[in-house]
């Protein structure tokens, strides 16, 4: 019954910034983990950023560390992904994921840790 909806994608030139939003609703249990993933055509899905709400720990892929920041708004069951200094290789469909299970915190950048996924929002970075 849980629903995850992300938004905020768009087109931007290299070096620019975008802020993605993800809202989770309709969950019977408190959300424990939320994460951002991306997938470009012909490539495997990549875990970009994750957050474990219990301790507030955040995790990032090496490819985005230092440029992307995941942050929560727990009162609104929302997480954001601030993407700065975007590069053309960041171009992909970005998906938000959420899960209430305690075990999701062990591998917050792995897709198998999440059962609830958004529909995706496209991010395109031009050279």
Tab-separated table of C-alpha atoms in Angstrom, residues 1-125:
chain	number	residue	atom	x	y	z
A	1	UNK	CA	0.000	0.000	0.000
A	2	UNK	CA	2.972	2.296	0.433
A	3	UNK	CA	3.578	4.872	-2.238
A	4	UNK	CA	6.752	6.667	-3.205
A	5	UNK	CA	6.723	9.686	-5.493
A	6	UNK	CA	9.786	11.584	-6.637
A	7	UNK	CA	10.021	14.853	-8.493
A	8	UNK	CA	12.397	17.648	-9.355
A	9	UNK	CA	14.188	16.270	-12.372
A	10	UNK	CA	14.937	18.322	-15.418
A	11	UNK	CA	17.598	19.479	-17.807
A	12	UNK	CA	20.608	21.450	-16.681
A	13	UNK	CA	24.008	22.356	-18.019
A	14	UNK	CA	27.162	20.825	-16.638
A	15	UNK	CA	28.137	22.456	-13.389
A	16	UNK	CA	24.558	23.256	-12.503
A	17	UNK	CA	22.401	21.973	-9.675
A	18	UNK	CA	19.095	20.236	-9.145
A	19	UNK	CA	17.156	19.231	-6.071
A	20	UNK	CA	15.089	16.077	-6.171
A	21	UNK	CA	12.273	15.394	-3.733
A	22	UNK	CA	10.800	12.103	-2.626
A	23	UNK	CA	7.610	11.726	-0.627
A	24	UNK	CA	6.600	8.447	0.977
A	25	UNK	CA	3.014	7.895	2.033
A	26	UNK	CA	0.578	5.169	2.953
A	27	UNK	CA	3.000	3.070	4.972
A	28	UNK	CA	1.742	1.069	7.914
A	29	UNK	CA	5.116	1.189	9.664
A	30	UNK	CA	7.695	3.886	10.130
A	31	UNK	CA	10.112	4.170	7.249
A	32	UNK	CA	13.594	3.016	8.184
A	33	UNK	CA	15.502	3.599	4.958
A	34	UNK	CA	15.206	5.803	1.933
A	35	UNK	CA	17.513	5.910	-1.008
A	36	UNK	CA	18.153	7.314	-4.428
A	37	UNK	CA	19.087	5.179	-7.400
A	38	UNK	CA	19.748	5.961	-11.011
A	39	UNK	CA	19.846	4.065	-14.247
A	40	UNK	CA	21.076	5.196	-17.619
A	41	UNK	CA	20.208	3.377	-20.858
A	42	UNK	CA	22.302	0.255	-21.264
A	43	UNK	CA	23.692	0.442	-17.750
A	44	UNK	CA	22.851	-1.270	-14.515
A	45	UNK	CA	21.005	0.472	-11.744
A	46	UNK	CA	23.323	2.297	-9.392
A	47	UNK	CA	22.736	3.217	-5.786
A	48	UNK	CA	23.488	6.918	-5.456
A	49	UNK	CA	22.612	7.897	-1.909
A	50	UNK	CA	20.864	6.397	1.059
A	51	UNK	CA	19.828	7.361	4.544
A	52	UNK	CA	18.934	5.259	7.551
A	53	UNK	CA	16.467	7.286	9.549
A	54	UNK	CA	17.169	5.631	12.891
A	55	UNK	CA	20.659	6.981	13.306
A	56	UNK	CA	20.650	9.473	10.467
A	57	UNK	CA	23.555	7.762	8.742
A	58	UNK	CA	24.032	8.653	5.100
A	59	UNK	CA	25.746	6.737	2.335
A	60	UNK	CA	26.969	7.785	-1.082
A	61	UNK	CA	28.356	6.224	-4.177
A	62	UNK	CA	31.938	7.214	-4.861
A	63	UNK	CA	30.852	8.785	-8.130
A	64	UNK	CA	28.726	11.405	-6.376
A	65	UNK	CA	30.374	11.810	-2.991
A	66	UNK	CA	31.140	15.431	-2.307
A	67	UNK	CA	28.630	16.644	-4.887
A	68	UNK	CA	25.326	15.086	-3.812
A	69	UNK	CA	23.654	15.345	-0.427
A	70	UNK	CA	20.701	13.371	0.853
A	71	UNK	CA	18.699	14.955	3.639
A	72	UNK	CA	15.443	14.125	5.385
A	73	UNK	CA	12.369	15.994	6.452
A	74	UNK	CA	10.952	13.419	8.823
A	75	UNK	CA	7.850	15.423	9.650
A	76	UNK	CA	6.838	15.275	6.004
A	77	UNK	CA	8.161	11.760	5.296
A	78	UNK	CA	10.288	13.331	2.631
A	79	UNK	CA	13.890	13.082	1.541
A	80	UNK	CA	15.780	15.353	-0.788
A	81	UNK	CA	18.728	14.827	-3.026
A	82	UNK	CA	20.682	17.995	-3.600
A	83	UNK	CA	22.833	17.533	-6.668
A	84	UNK	CA	25.575	20.070	-7.221
A	85	UNK	CA	28.257	20.408	-9.864
A	86	UNK	CA	26.388	18.077	-12.136
A	87	UNK	CA	28.241	16.239	-14.856
A	88	UNK	CA	27.004	14.750	-18.131
A	89	UNK	CA	27.634	11.290	-16.697
A	90	UNK	CA	24.996	12.028	-14.058
A	91	UNK	CA	22.355	11.851	-16.780
A	92	UNK	CA	19.934	9.083	-15.869
A	93	UNK	CA	16.494	8.243	-14.638
A	94	UNK	CA	16.535	8.755	-10.889
A	95	UNK	CA	14.402	6.606	-8.637
A	96	UNK	CA	13.538	7.010	-5.003
A	97	UNK	CA	13.050	3.965	-2.823
A	98	UNK	CA	11.808	3.395	0.705
A	99	UNK	CA	11.459	0.551	3.137
A	100	UNK	CA	10.298	0.102	6.702
A	101	UNK	CA	12.221	-3.079	7.491
A	102	UNK	CA	15.059	-2.828	9.982
A	103	UNK	CA	17.312	-4.920	7.779
A	104	UNK	CA	17.382	-2.359	4.984
A	105	UNK	CA	19.941	-0.367	6.947
A	106	UNK	CA	22.620	-2.987	6.404
A	107	UNK	CA	22.854	-2.278	2.675
A	108	UNK	CA	21.212	1.088	2.007
A	109	UNK	CA	22.743	1.419	-1.472
A	110	UNK	CA	21.510	-1.933	-2.701
A	111	UNK	CA	18.226	-2.195	-4.528
A	112	UNK	CA	17.315	-5.437	-2.798
A	113	UNK	CA	16.999	-3.500	0.448
A	114	UNK	CA	13.919	-1.691	-0.807
A	115	UNK	CA	10.445	-2.874	-1.696
A	116	UNK	CA	8.832	0.451	-2.519
A	117	UNK	CA	9.894	2.443	-5.538
A	118	UNK	CA	8.863	5.604	-7.263
A	119	UNK	CA	8.171	6.001	-10.951
A	120	UNK	CA	11.375	7.889	-11.652
A	121	UNK	CA	12.316	11.411	-12.608
A	122	UNK	CA	14.632	12.183	-15.487
A	123	UNK	CA	17.820	14.152	-14.976
A	124	UNK	CA	19.656	15.311	-18.058
A	125	UNK	CA	22.959	17.141	-17.862
